[in-house]
Coordinates of C-alpha atoms and ligand atoms in Angstrom, one line a residue:
M953 CA 0.0 0.0 0.0
C954 CA 2.9 2.3 0.6
G955 CA 5.3 3.5 -2.1
I956 CA 9.0 3.0 -2.1
V957 CA 11.6 4.6 -4.4
G958 CA 15.4 4.3 -4.1
Y959 CA 18.3 5.5 -6.2
I960 CA 22.1 5.3 -6.3
G961 CA 24.1 6.7 -9.1
K962 CA 25.8 9.8 -10.6
S963 CA 22.9 12.2 -10.1
Q964 CA 21.5 13.8 -7.0
A965 CA 19.2 11.2 -5.4
A966 CA 16.6 13.4 -3.6
P967 CA 15.0 15.0 -6.7
I968 CA 14.8 11.6 -8.4
I969 CA 13.2 10.0 -5.4
L970 CA 10.7 12.8 -5.0
D971 CA 9.8 12.5 -8.6
G972 CA 9.3 8.8 -8.3
L973 CA 7.3 9.1 -5.1
A974 CA 5.0 11.5 -6.9
K975 CA 4.1 8.7 -9.4
L976 CA 3.5 6.3 -6.5
E977 CA 1.3 8.6 -4.4
Y978 CA -1.7 6.6 -5.4
R979 CA -0.3 3.8 -3.2
G980 CA -0.5 5.9 0.0
Y981 CA -0.3 9.5 0.8
D982 CA -0.7 10.2 4.5
S983 CA 3.0 11.0 5.0
A984 CA 6.2 10.9 3.2
G985 CA 10.0 10.8 3.9
M986 CA 13.5 10.3 2.5
A987 CA 16.8 9.2 3.8
I988 CA 19.8 10.4 1.8
F989 CA 23.5 9.6 2.3
D990 CA 25.4 12.9 2.1
G991 CA 28.9 11.5 1.9
E992 CA 29.4 11.2 5.7
K993 CA 26.1 10.3 7.2
I994 CA 22.5 9.5 6.5
N995 CA 20.0 12.4 6.8
I996 CA 16.3 11.8 7.2
E997 CA 13.5 14.3 6.4
K998 CA 9.9 13.1 6.9
S999 CA 6.5 14.6 7.6
V1000 CA 2.9 13.8 7.9
G1001 CA 0.8 15.0 5.0
R1002 CA 1.0 14.8 1.2
L1003 CA 4.3 14.5 -0.6
K1004 CA 4.1 18.3 -1.3
V1005 CA 4.9 18.9 2.3
L1006 CA 8.2 16.9 2.0
E1007 CA 8.9 18.6 -1.3
N1008 CA 8.6 22.0 0.4
L1009 CA 10.5 20.9 3.5
T1010 CA 13.5 19.8 1.3
R1011 CA 13.0 22.5 -1.4
G1012 CA 12.5 19.9 -4.0
G1013 CA 15.3 17.8 -2.6
A1014 CA 17.9 20.6 -2.7
T1015 CA 18.5 20.6 1.1
M1016 CA 19.4 16.9 0.9
P1017 CA 22.4 16.5 -1.3
G1018 CA 23.8 13.0 -2.0
F1019 CA 24.0 10.3 -4.6
S1020 CA 22.1 7.6 -2.8
G1021 CA 18.9 7.4 -0.9
I1022 CA 15.5 5.8 -0.3
G1023 CA 12.1 7.4 0.0
H1024 CA 8.6 6.4 1.1
T1025 CA 5.0 7.5 0.8
R1026 CA 2.9 6.0 3.5
W1027 CA -0.6 4.5 4.0
A1028 CA -0.7 4.0 7.7
T1029 CA -1.3 0.6 9.2
H1030 CA 0.5 0.5 12.5
G1031 CA 0.5 3.9 14.2
V1032 CA -1.5 7.0 13.1
P1033 CA -0.1 9.2 10.4
S1034 CA 2.4 11.4 12.2
D1035 CA 5.9 12.8 11.7
V1036 CA 7.4 10.2 14.0
N1037 CA 5.6 7.2 12.4
S1038 CA 6.5 8.3 8.9
H1039 CA 9.3 6.4 7.2
P1040 CA 12.3 6.1 6.9
H1041 CA 13.1 4.7 10.4
F1042 CA 16.6 4.8 11.9
N1043 CA 18.5 2.4 14.1
K1044 CA 19.7 3.8 17.4
N1045 CA 23.0 5.3 16.0
Q1046 CA 21.3 6.5 12.9
T1047 CA 23.6 4.4 10.7
I1048 CA 20.9 2.2 9.2
A1049 CA 17.7 3.6 7.6
V1050 CA 14.7 1.5 6.4
V1051 CA 11.6 2.1 4.4
H1052 CA 8.9 -0.6 4.4
N1053 CA 5.7 -1.5 2.5
G1054 CA 3.7 -4.3 4.1
I1055 CA 3.1 -5.6 7.6
I1056 CA 5.5 -7.3 10.0
E1057 CA 3.0 -9.7 11.6
N1058 CA 5.2 -10.8 14.5
Y1059 CA 6.4 -7.3 15.4
I1060 CA 5.0 -7.4 18.9
P1061 CA 7.1 -10.4 20.2
L1062 CA 10.1 -9.0 18.2
K1063 CA 9.7 -5.6 19.7
K1064 CA 9.5 -7.1 23.2
K1065 CA 12.8 -8.9 22.6
M1066 CA 14.5 -5.9 21.2
I1067 CA 13.3 -3.8 24.2
A1068 CA 14.7 -6.5 26.5
N1069 CA 18.0 -6.1 24.6
G1070 CA 18.1 -2.4 25.4
Y1071 CA 16.6 -1.0 22.2
E1072 CA 14.3 2.1 22.5
F1073 CA 11.4 2.6 20.2
V1074 CA 10.3 6.0 19.2
S1075 CA 7.4 5.2 16.8
E1076 CA 4.3 3.0 17.0
T1077 CA 5.2 1.3 13.7
D1078 CA 6.0 -2.3 13.0
T1079 CA 8.8 -1.1 10.7
E1080 CA 10.9 0.3 13.5
V1081 CA 11.5 -3.3 14.6
L1082 CA 13.3 -3.9 11.4
A1083 CA 15.7 -1.0 11.9
H1084 CA 16.6 -2.3 15.3
L1085 CA 16.8 -5.9 14.3
L1086 CA 19.2 -4.9 11.5
D1087 CA 21.3 -3.0 14.0
Y1088 CA 21.3 -6.1 16.3
Y1089 CA 22.6 -8.4 13.6
Y1090 CA 24.9 -6.0 11.7
K1091 CA 28.5 -6.9 12.1
G1092 CA 29.8 -5.1 9.0
N1093 CA 28.2 -7.2 6.4
P1094 CA 24.8 -5.8 5.2
L1095 CA 23.7 -8.9 3.3
E1096 CA 24.4 -11.1 6.3
A1097 CA 22.4 -8.8 8.6
I1098 CA 19.5 -8.6 6.2
T1099 CA 19.2 -12.3 5.6
K1100 CA 19.3 -12.9 9.4
V1101 CA 16.5 -10.5 9.9
L1102 CA 14.4 -12.1 7.1
H1103 CA 14.7 -15.4 8.9
R1104 CA 13.1 -13.8 12.0
V1105 CA 10.2 -11.8 10.5
E1106 CA 6.8 -13.0 9.4
G1107 CA 4.5 -11.0 7.2
S1108 CA 4.8 -9.0 4.0
Y1109 CA 7.5 -6.6 3.1
A1110 CA 9.2 -4.6 0.5
L1111 CA 12.2 -2.8 2.0
G1112 CA 14.7 -0.2 1.0
I1113 CA 17.7 -0.1 3.3
L1114 CA 20.8 2.2 3.6
F1115 CA 23.9 1.4 5.7
S1116 CA 26.0 4.5 6.3
D1117 CA 29.3 2.5 6.4
H1118 CA 28.4 1.0 2.9
P1119 CA 27.8 4.3 1.2
K1120 CA 28.2 2.9 -2.3
E1121 CA 25.3 0.5 -1.9
I1122 CA 21.6 0.4 -1.2
Y1123 CA 19.7 -2.7 -0.5
A1124 CA 16.2 -3.9 -1.4
V1125 CA 14.2 -6.9 -0.2
R1126 CA 10.7 -8.3 -0.9
K1127 CA 8.2 -10.8 0.3
D1128 CA 4.5 -10.5 -0.8
S1129 CA 4.8 -6.8 -1.4
P1130 CA 5.7 -5.6 -4.9
L1131 CA 9.2 -4.4 -5.7
I1132 CA 11.1 -3.9 -8.9
V1133 CA 14.6 -2.7 -9.6
G1134 CA 15.9 -0.9 -12.7
Q1135 CA 19.1 0.3 -14.2
N1136 CA 20.3 2.9 -16.7
E1137 CA 23.8 4.3 -17.6
D1138 CA 23.4 6.8 -14.8
G1139 CA 22.5 4.6 -11.9
C1140 CA 20.2 2.0 -10.3
F1141 CA 16.7 2.3 -8.9
I1142 CA 14.2 0.5 -6.7
A1143 CA 10.5 1.1 -6.8
S1144 CA 7.2 -0.3 -5.8
D1145 CA 5.8 0.1 -9.3
V1146 CA 7.0 0.8 -12.8
P1147 CA 5.7 4.3 -13.3
A1148 CA 8.0 5.6 -10.6
I1149 CA 11.1 5.0 -12.7
L1150 CA 9.7 4.8 -16.2
K1151 CA 11.1 8.3 -16.9
Y1152 CA 14.6 7.0 -16.2
T1153 CA 14.7 3.5 -17.5
R1154 CA 12.6 0.8 -19.2
T1155 CA 14.9 -2.0 -18.2
V1156 CA 13.5 -3.5 -15.0
T1157 CA 13.8 -6.7 -13.0
Y1158 CA 10.9 -8.0 -10.9
V1159 CA 12.2 -9.0 -7.5
D1160 CA 10.8 -12.3 -6.3
N1161 CA 9.8 -13.3 -2.9
Q1162 CA 12.6 -13.5 -0.3
E1163 CA 15.2 -12.1 -2.7
V1164 CA 17.7 -9.5 -1.6
V1165 CA 19.1 -7.0 -4.1
K1166 CA 22.4 -5.1 -3.7
L1167 CA 22.4 -1.9 -5.8
S1168 CA 25.5 0.1 -6.6
A1169 CA 25.8 3.0 -9.1
D1170 CA 26.4 0.6 -11.9
E1171 CA 25.5 -2.9 -10.8
L1172 CA 22.6 -5.0 -9.5
H1173 CA 23.3 -8.2 -7.6
F1174 CA 20.6 -10.6 -6.5
Y1175 CA 20.7 -13.0 -3.6
T1176 CA 18.6 -15.7 -1.9
V1177 CA 17.8 -15.5 1.8
D1178 CA 20.7 -17.9 2.2
E1179 CA 23.1 -15.3 0.7
E1180 CA 23.6 -17.2 -2.5
E1181 CA 24.0 -15.0 -5.5
I1182 CA 21.4 -15.7 -8.3
Q1183 CA 21.1 -14.5 -11.9
K1184 CA 17.9 -12.7 -12.9
E1185 CA 16.5 -11.7 -16.3
S1186 CA 15.4 -8.1 -16.8
V1187 CA 12.4 -7.2 -18.9
T1188 CA 11.8 -4.2 -21.1
I1189 CA 8.7 -2.2 -20.3
D1190 CA 7.0 -1.1 -23.5
W1191 CA 4.3 1.2 -22.0
D1192 CA 3.9 4.7 -23.3
A1193 CA 5.4 6.9 -20.6
N1194 CA 2.6 9.4 -21.2
A1195 CA 0.1 6.7 -20.0
A1196 CA 1.1 7.5 -16.5
E1197 CA 0.7 11.3 -16.9
K1198 CA -2.6 13.3 -16.8
G1199 CA -2.3 14.5 -20.4
G1200 CA -4.3 17.7 -19.9
Y1201 CA -7.1 16.1 -17.8
E1202 CA -8.0 17.6 -14.4
H1203 CA -7.7 14.2 -12.8
F1204 CA -6.3 10.8 -13.6
M1205 CA -9.8 9.4 -13.0
L1206 CA -11.4 11.5 -15.7
K1207 CA -8.6 10.6 -18.1
E1208 CA -9.0 7.0 -17.4
I1209 CA -12.8 7.2 -17.8
Y1210 CA -12.1 8.6 -21.2
E1211 CA -9.6 5.9 -22.1
Q1212 CA -12.2 3.2 -21.8
P1213 CA -13.1 2.9 -25.5
K1214 CA -9.4 2.1 -26.2
T1215 CA -9.1 -0.2 -23.2
V1216 CA -12.1 -2.3 -24.3
T1217 CA -10.7 -2.4 -27.8
D1218 CA -7.2 -3.4 -26.6
T1219 CA -8.6 -6.1 -24.5
I1220 CA -11.0 -7.7 -27.0
S1221 CA -9.5 -7.1 -30.4
P1222 CA -6.3 -9.2 -30.2
R1223 CA -8.6 -12.1 -29.1
I1224 CA -11.1 -12.0 -31.9
K1225 CA -9.7 -13.9 -34.9
D1226 CA -11.7 -14.8 -38.1
G1227 CA -15.1 -14.6 -36.4
D1228 CA -13.9 -16.7 -33.4
I1229 CA -12.5 -16.0 -29.9
V1230 CA -9.0 -17.2 -29.4
I1231 CA -7.6 -17.0 -25.9
D1232 CA -4.2 -18.7 -26.2
E1233 CA -3.2 -17.6 -22.7
L1234 CA -5.9 -19.8 -21.2
N1235 CA -3.7 -22.8 -21.6
M1236 CA -6.7 -25.0 -21.6
T1237 CA -7.8 -27.4 -24.4
D1238 CA -11.4 -27.4 -25.5
E1239 CA -11.8 -30.8 -23.8
E1240 CA -10.7 -29.2 -20.5
L1241 CA -13.0 -26.3 -20.9
K1242 CA -15.9 -28.7 -21.7
A1243 CA -15.1 -30.5 -18.5
V1244 CA -15.6 -27.4 -16.3
R1245 CA -18.5 -28.1 -13.9
R1246 CA -18.3 -25.2 -11.6
I1247 CA -16.6 -21.8 -11.6
H1248 CA -15.3 -20.0 -8.5
I1249 CA -14.5 -16.3 -9.0
V1250 CA -12.6 -14.6 -6.3
A1251 CA -11.7 -10.9 -6.1
C1252 CA -12.0 -7.7 -4.0
G1253 CA -13.8 -4.3 -4.5
S1254 CA -14.6 -3.4 -8.0
A1255 CA -12.9 -6.6 -9.3
Y1256 CA -15.4 -8.5 -7.2
H1257 CA -18.2 -6.5 -8.9
T1258 CA -17.0 -7.7 -12.3
G1259 CA -17.2 -11.2 -10.8
V1260 CA -20.8 -10.7 -9.7
T1261 CA -21.6 -9.5 -13.3
A1262 CA -19.8 -12.6 -14.7
K1263 CA -21.8 -14.9 -12.6
Y1264 CA -25.0 -13.8 -14.4
I1265 CA -23.2 -14.1 -17.8
L1266 CA -21.4 -17.4 -17.3
E1267 CA -24.5 -19.0 -15.8
G1268 CA -26.7 -17.6 -18.5
L1269 CA -24.5 -18.4 -21.5
C1270 CA -22.6 -21.5 -20.3
R1271 CA -25.1 -23.0 -17.9
V1272 CA -22.3 -23.6 -15.4
P1273 CA -22.9 -22.8 -11.7
V1274 CA -20.7 -19.9 -10.6
E1275 CA -19.8 -18.9 -7.1
V1276 CA -18.4 -15.4 -6.5
D1277 CA -16.5 -14.7 -3.3
V1278 CA -14.9 -11.7 -1.8
A1279 CA -11.3 -12.8 -1.4
S1280 CA -11.0 -12.0 2.3
E1281 CA -13.9 -14.4 2.9
F1282 CA -12.9 -17.1 0.5
R1283 CA -9.4 -17.5 2.0
Y1284 CA -10.8 -18.3 5.5
R1285 CA -14.1 -20.1 4.8
N1286 CA -12.6 -23.4 3.9
P1287 CA -14.3 -23.3 0.5
I1288 CA -15.5 -26.5 -1.1
L1289 CA -13.7 -26.9 -4.4
E1290 CA -14.8 -30.0 -6.2
E1291 CA -13.2 -31.8 -9.1
G1292 CA -14.1 -30.0 -12.3
S1293 CA -14.0 -26.6 -10.6
M1294 CA -12.3 -23.7 -12.4
V1295 CA -10.9 -20.9 -10.2
I1296 CA -10.6 -17.4 -11.5
V1297 CA -9.1 -14.5 -9.6
I1298 CA -9.5 -11.0 -10.8
S1299 CA -7.2 -8.1 -9.9
Q1300 CA -6.1 -4.9 -11.5
S1301 CA -3.0 -4.5 -9.5
G1302 CA -2.2 -8.2 -9.3
E1303 CA -0.9 -7.4 -5.8
T1304 CA -4.1 -7.5 -3.6
A1305 CA -3.1 -9.5 -0.6
D1306 CA -6.4 -11.2 0.0
T1307 CA -6.8 -12.2 -3.7
L1308 CA -3.2 -13.4 -3.8
A1309 CA -3.9 -15.5 -0.7
A1310 CA -7.1 -16.9 -2.2
L1311 CA -5.1 -17.9 -5.3
R1312 CA -2.6 -19.7 -3.1
E1313 CA -5.4 -21.4 -1.2
A1314 CA -6.9 -22.8 -4.4
K1315 CA -3.5 -23.8 -5.7
S1316 CA -2.6 -25.5 -2.4
R1317 CA -5.7 -27.7 -2.9
G1318 CA -4.5 -28.8 -6.3
F1319 CA -6.6 -26.4 -8.5
K1320 CA -5.3 -24.5 -11.4
V1321 CA -6.0 -20.8 -11.2
L1322 CA -6.7 -18.4 -14.0
G1323 CA -5.8 -14.8 -13.2
I1324 CA -7.5 -11.9 -14.9
V1325 CA -4.9 -9.2 -14.2
N1326 CA -3.9 -5.8 -15.5
V1327 CA -0.3 -5.3 -14.2
V1328 CA 2.1 -7.4 -16.1
G1329 CA 4.6 -9.3 -14.0
S1330 CA 2.6 -8.6 -10.8
S1331 CA 2.5 -11.3 -8.0
I1332 CA -0.9 -12.7 -9.1
A1333 CA 0.2 -12.7 -12.7
R1334 CA 3.3 -14.7 -11.8
E1335 CA 1.7 -17.1 -9.5
A1336 CA -1.5 -17.9 -11.5
D1337 CA -1.3 -21.0 -13.7
S1338 CA -2.5 -18.9 -16.6
V1339 CA -3.1 -15.2 -17.1
L1340 CA -5.6 -13.3 -19.2
Y1341 CA -4.2 -9.8 -19.2
T1342 CA -6.5 -6.8 -19.4
W1343 CA -4.8 -4.3 -21.5
A1344 CA -5.8 -1.2 -19.7
G1345 CA -2.3 0.2 -19.2
P1346 CA -1.3 1.9 -16.0
E1347 CA -4.3 2.9 -13.9
I1348 CA -3.3 5.7 -11.5
A1349 CA -6.6 7.0 -9.9
V1350 CA -7.4 5.0 -6.8
A1351 CA -11.0 4.5 -8.0
T1352 CA -10.8 2.0 -10.8
T1353 CA -12.6 2.8 -14.1
K1354 CA -10.8 1.6 -17.2
A1355 CA -9.4 -1.6 -15.5
Y1356 CA -13.0 -2.5 -14.4
S1357 CA -14.2 -2.1 -18.0
A1358 CA -11.3 -4.2 -19.3
Q1359 CA -12.0 -6.9 -16.7
L1360 CA -15.6 -7.0 -17.9
S1361 CA -14.4 -7.3 -21.5
A1362 CA -12.1 -10.2 -20.6
L1363 CA -14.9 -12.0 -18.8
Y1364 CA -17.3 -11.6 -21.8
L1365 CA -14.6 -13.2 -24.0
L1366 CA -14.2 -16.0 -21.5
A1367 CA -18.0 -16.6 -21.2
M1368 CA -18.4 -16.7 -25.0
K1369 CA -15.5 -19.0 -25.4
I1370 CA -16.7 -21.5 -22.8
G1371 CA -20.3 -21.3 -24.1
K1372 CA -19.2 -22.0 -27.6
V1373 CA -17.0 -24.9 -26.6
K1374 CA -19.7 -26.4 -24.4
G1375 CA -22.3 -25.9 -27.1
T1376 CA -24.6 -23.8 -24.9
I1377 CA -24.4 -20.8 -27.3
S1378 CA -25.7 -21.3 -30.8
N1379 CA -23.6 -20.1 -33.8
E1380 CA -26.2 -17.4 -34.5
L1381 CA -26.1 -16.1 -30.9
F1382 CA -22.3 -16.3 -30.9
A1383 CA -22.1 -14.2 -34.1
S1384 CA -24.5 -11.7 -32.8
L1385 CA -22.7 -11.4 -29.4
L1386 CA -19.4 -10.9 -31.3
E1387 CA -21.0 -8.0 -33.3
D1388 CA -22.3 -6.4 -30.2
L1389 CA -18.9 -6.8 -28.4
K1390 CA -17.1 -5.0 -31.3
K1391 CA -19.6 -2.1 -31.0
L1392 CA -19.0 -1.5 -27.3
P1393 CA -16.0 1.0 -27.7
Y1394 CA -18.0 3.2 -30.0
Q1395 CA -21.1 3.1 -27.8
I1396 CA -18.9 4.0 -24.8
E1397 CA -17.7 7.0 -26.8
L1398 CA -21.3 8.1 -27.4
L1399 CA -22.0 7.9 -23.6
L1400 CA -18.9 10.0 -22.8
G1401 CA -20.5 12.6 -25.0
Q1402 CA -23.2 13.0 -22.3
K1403 CA -20.7 14.2 -19.8
E1404 CA -22.1 17.8 -19.4
K1405 CA -25.6 16.5 -18.8
I1406 CA -24.4 14.2 -16.1
Q1407 CA -22.2 16.9 -14.6
K1408 CA -25.2 19.2 -14.3
F1409 CA -27.2 16.5 -12.6
A1410 CA -24.4 15.6 -10.3
N1411 CA -24.0 19.2 -9.1
R1412 CA -27.5 19.0 -7.6
Y1413 CA -26.3 16.2 -5.3
V1414 CA -23.1 17.5 -3.9
G1415 CA -24.9 18.0 -0.6
A1416 CA -26.6 14.6 -0.6
K1417 CA -26.5 12.6 2.6
D1418 CA -27.5 9.2 1.3
I1419 CA -27.9 7.8 -2.2
F1420 CA -29.3 4.4 -3.1
F1421 CA -28.6 2.3 -6.2
I1422 CA -31.0 -0.4 -7.2
G1423 CA -31.2 -3.0 -10.0
R1424 CA -32.0 -6.6 -10.7
G1425 CA -29.7 -9.2 -12.1
I1426 CA -26.8 -7.7 -14.0
D1427 CA -28.3 -4.3 -13.1
Y1428 CA -27.7 -5.2 -9.5
A1429 CA -24.1 -5.8 -10.2
I1430 CA -23.9 -2.5 -12.0
S1431 CA -25.5 -0.8 -9.0
L1432 CA -22.8 -2.3 -6.7
E1433 CA -20.1 -0.6 -8.7
G1434 CA -22.0 2.6 -9.3
S1435 CA -22.5 2.9 -5.5
L1436 CA -18.8 2.2 -4.7
K1437 CA -17.6 4.7 -7.3
L1438 CA -19.7 7.4 -5.7
K1439 CA -18.9 6.7 -2.1
E1440 CA -15.2 6.0 -2.3
I1441 CA -14.4 9.4 -3.9
S1442 CA -17.2 11.7 -2.8
Y1443 CA -17.7 10.4 0.7
V1444 CA -21.5 10.5 0.1
H1445 CA -23.0 7.5 1.9
S1446 CA -24.5 5.2 -0.6
E1447 CA -25.7 1.6 -0.8
A1448 CA -26.6 -0.7 -3.6
Y1449 CA -29.5 -3.1 -3.3
A1450 CA -31.1 -5.8 -5.4
A1451 CA -34.2 -3.8 -6.3
G1452 CA -36.6 -6.4 -4.9
E1453 CA -34.7 -6.5 -1.6
L1454 CA -35.1 -2.8 -0.7
K1455 CA -38.6 -3.3 0.8
H1456 CA -37.2 -5.8 3.3
G1457 CA -35.8 -3.1 5.5
T1458 CA -33.8 -0.4 3.7
I1459 CA -36.8 1.3 2.2
S1460 CA -37.3 2.8 5.7
L1461 CA -34.4 5.1 4.9
I1462 CA -36.0 6.7 2.0
E1463 CA -37.1 10.2 2.8
D1464 CA -38.5 13.1 0.7
G1465 CA -36.0 13.9 -2.0
T1466 CA -33.6 10.9 -1.4
L1467 CA -31.9 10.1 -4.7
V1468 CA -32.4 6.5 -5.8
V1469 CA -30.5 5.6 -8.9
A1470 CA -32.3 2.8 -10.7
V1471 CA -30.5 0.7 -13.3
S1472 CA -32.6 -1.0 -15.9
T1473 CA -31.0 -2.6 -18.8
Q1474 CA -32.4 -6.2 -18.7
P1475 CA -35.5 -6.3 -20.9
E1476 CA -37.2 -9.2 -19.0
L1477 CA -36.8 -7.2 -15.8
Y1478 CA -37.9 -3.8 -17.0
Q1479 CA -41.4 -4.0 -15.5
K1480 CA -40.2 -5.5 -12.2
T1481 CA -37.7 -2.6 -11.7
I1482 CA -40.4 -0.1 -12.6
S1483 CA -42.5 -1.6 -9.8
N1484 CA -39.7 -1.0 -7.4
I1485 CA -39.3 2.6 -8.7
V1486 CA -42.9 3.2 -8.0
E1487 CA -42.4 1.9 -4.4
V1488 CA -39.6 4.3 -3.6
K1489 CA -41.3 7.2 -5.3
A1490 CA -44.3 6.6 -3.1
R1491 CA -42.0 7.2 -0.2
G1492 CA -40.7 10.5 -1.6
A1493 CA -37.6 9.3 -3.5
F1494 CA -36.4 11.2 -6.6
V1495 CA -35.4 8.6 -9.1
M1496 CA -32.7 8.8 -11.7
A1497 CA -32.8 5.9 -14.1
I1498 CA -30.0 4.5 -16.2
A1499 CA -32.0 2.7 -18.9
T1500 CA -31.5 1.1 -22.3
E1501 CA -32.9 3.2 -25.2
D1502 CA -35.7 0.7 -25.9
N1503 CA -37.0 1.0 -22.3
V1504 CA -39.7 3.5 -23.2
A1505 CA -41.7 3.0 -20.1
M1506 CA -38.9 4.4 -18.0
E1507 CA -39.5 7.9 -19.3
K1508 CA -42.7 8.1 -17.3
A1509 CA -41.6 6.0 -14.3
A1510 CA -38.4 7.9 -13.4
D1511 CA -37.9 11.5 -12.6
Y1512 CA -34.8 11.8 -14.8
T1513 CA -33.5 9.2 -17.2
I1514 CA -30.1 8.7 -18.8
Y1515 CA -30.3 6.4 -21.8
V1516 CA -27.6 4.0 -22.8
P1517 CA -27.4 2.5 -26.3
E1518 CA -28.8 -1.0 -26.9
T1519 CA -26.5 -3.9 -26.8
N1520 CA -26.9 -7.6 -25.8
P1521 CA -28.2 -7.4 -22.2
Y1522 CA -25.2 -9.5 -21.1
F1523 CA -22.9 -6.6 -22.1
A1524 CA -25.0 -3.8 -20.6
N1525 CA -22.7 -3.2 -17.6
S1526 CA -20.0 -1.8 -20.0
L1527 CA -22.4 0.9 -21.0
A1528 CA -24.5 1.6 -17.9
I1529 CA -21.4 2.0 -15.8
I1530 CA -20.1 5.0 -17.8
P1531 CA -22.7 7.6 -16.6
L1532 CA -22.4 6.2 -13.1
Q1533 CA -18.6 6.7 -13.1
L1534 CA -19.1 10.2 -14.4
F1535 CA -21.8 10.8 -11.8
G1536 CA -19.5 9.7 -8.9
Y1537 CA -16.7 11.8 -10.4
Y1538 CA -18.7 15.0 -10.7
V1539 CA -20.3 14.7 -7.2
A1540 CA -16.7 14.4 -5.8
V1541 CA -15.4 17.3 -7.9
G1542 CA -18.4 19.4 -6.9
K1543 CA -17.6 18.7 -3.2
G1544 CA -14.0 19.7 -3.8
C1545 CA -12.7 16.2 -2.9
D1546 CA -9.3 14.9 -3.9
V1547 CA -10.7 12.6 -6.6
D1548 CA -7.5 10.7 -7.4
K1549 CA -6.5 10.2 -3.8
P1550 CA -9.5 9.6 -1.7
R1551 CA -9.0 9.7 2.1
N1552 CA -8.1 6.4 3.8
L1553 CA -7.6 4.5 0.5
A1554 CA -4.7 3.2 -1.4
K1555 CA -4.6 1.9 -5.0
S1556 CA -3.2 -1.5 -4.3
V1557 CA -4.1 -3.2 -1.0
T1558 CA -1.2 -5.3 -0.2
V1559 CA -2.2 -5.9 3.4
E1560 CA -5.1 -8.1 4.5
Ligands
M6R1467 O1 -6.0 -4.3 -7.7 P1 -7.3 -5.0 -7.4 O2 -8.2 -5.1 -8.6 O3 -7.1 -6.4 -6.9 O4 -8.1 -4.1 -6.3 C1 -9.3 -4.5 -5.8 C2 -9.9 -3.4 -5.0 O5 -9.1 -3.0 -4.0 C3 -10.3 -2.2 -5.9 O6 -11.1 -2.6 -7.0 C4 -10.9 -1.1 -5.1 O7 -12.2 -1.5 -4.6 C5 -11.0 0.2 -5.8 N1 -10.8 1.3 -4.9 C6 -12.3 0.4 -6.5 O8 -12.3 1.6 -7.2

């Protein structure tokens, strides 16, 4: 959840680290800090607040000269956001500095032991234990001290470490928290994610679990936890560097909303060949697909919402029972996975701790796992048996939009593929689905053209206390995501309900003027949803409908209607979600919220 950047080389380290941290602020932004070696000693500056505070404090890094250093942007877990809890953390003589992303699960017993050994703790963090443990084991050989510490700690970590008596080196370590290293002719870098160093190098190496990296100005050396040197392959990142910039948009979120036509195209086009769907990455024969008797989908947040959508589609098109689980539940509920089950995990970041744990749980029971993942080379991508990449490019805004759309597209392809192989989709239906699929990017463009209309409507609700979203079937899945988009960035309380469920309790919350957003894109349910609209209107609700163009009855039933183009009802989520993303975005903008960095959240949730 936190962001780490480190640099050692021929240039001043602090400005490079600040620049990299700015690209990682989406990972955490309640405090920031840097440790820079100035030629004699390590200096630390850190502060609660956004990275801007650290930039001002160090005058853009000018007050911290030096050619090596590590930096951190924090999403607090242990200890409130405060100057003292900010990273880096020092050992007692200020000769070792550590930045950490993750959680040290056994830090309490370790802390007690270190206190018994005479160490004093100044912060409430789990990370400080690492600084003192390193101090305890350090006898002049950093690699030896680091590996000894790794044998003692449990949990997840990506670390950047400086030793003042090894000024020509910095160290990096990882277990279950993302970390990459990179190199150019000027120096070497560590980072939690590629965008932090993309400006400087495209040659990166993914650090694997329990590997230690020694970086000098011109070399990278990799070691196991047993101090054995290993060779690693680097990869070349081929992203467009502009993809991680705002490109004239006010927020990353708006830019990413606007990128959705391209995202959908990029995800589906390479997999449509000669009127068929070809997903080579599945690594499953048609016989194996035919044998699938049950599908388990596991994910968190918005990715879970795409899973809920997929349940309706896979069950409808493939006639296979589908279970969808929130990953944090799946991993601890001792799930029943029977022979013939296919397990799918969905994740934008590929680093979500619970989803990764769910993947491991399924694998440990002998099941193969398909990952639907956006970030290439991420932990889930590497640990899954096969990976269906969503080609959304880097997604920076904490609230997902384009990766969500790409996940839906990938799931459509999968459902159509399985349905065709199983023979549950006729050739005519398959051909018509394919045509509708290809039209989605253009139809999304059309919806984006309604931006001003949605903005005007959203402006009326910047003061709203509660907003409800209702829908049936796939429209319920759309409501879940519409509601999350709104609340996570605008802090307006909102809930999504299966439309028929509202009257079992929640309808008591409807007051005069309460906004209810009713999603209605499933023709066989139009009338049922209208009945639910009538019920809430009778209690004073104002109803905004998101309805398909042919849903003419909605004009009268709702107070305000946004129409979405017609498509196959299985694909309706891809269209109906666009006005809901824009609605959430504009309510948040109207309230003056920090849209890209909502409070308390982080882009990739690498702790459970
Ligand atoms: O990276 P992942 O797709 O695994 O992330 C899952 C959720 O944390 C994520 O979708 C989260 O709910 C977003 N804030 C939604 O906008």
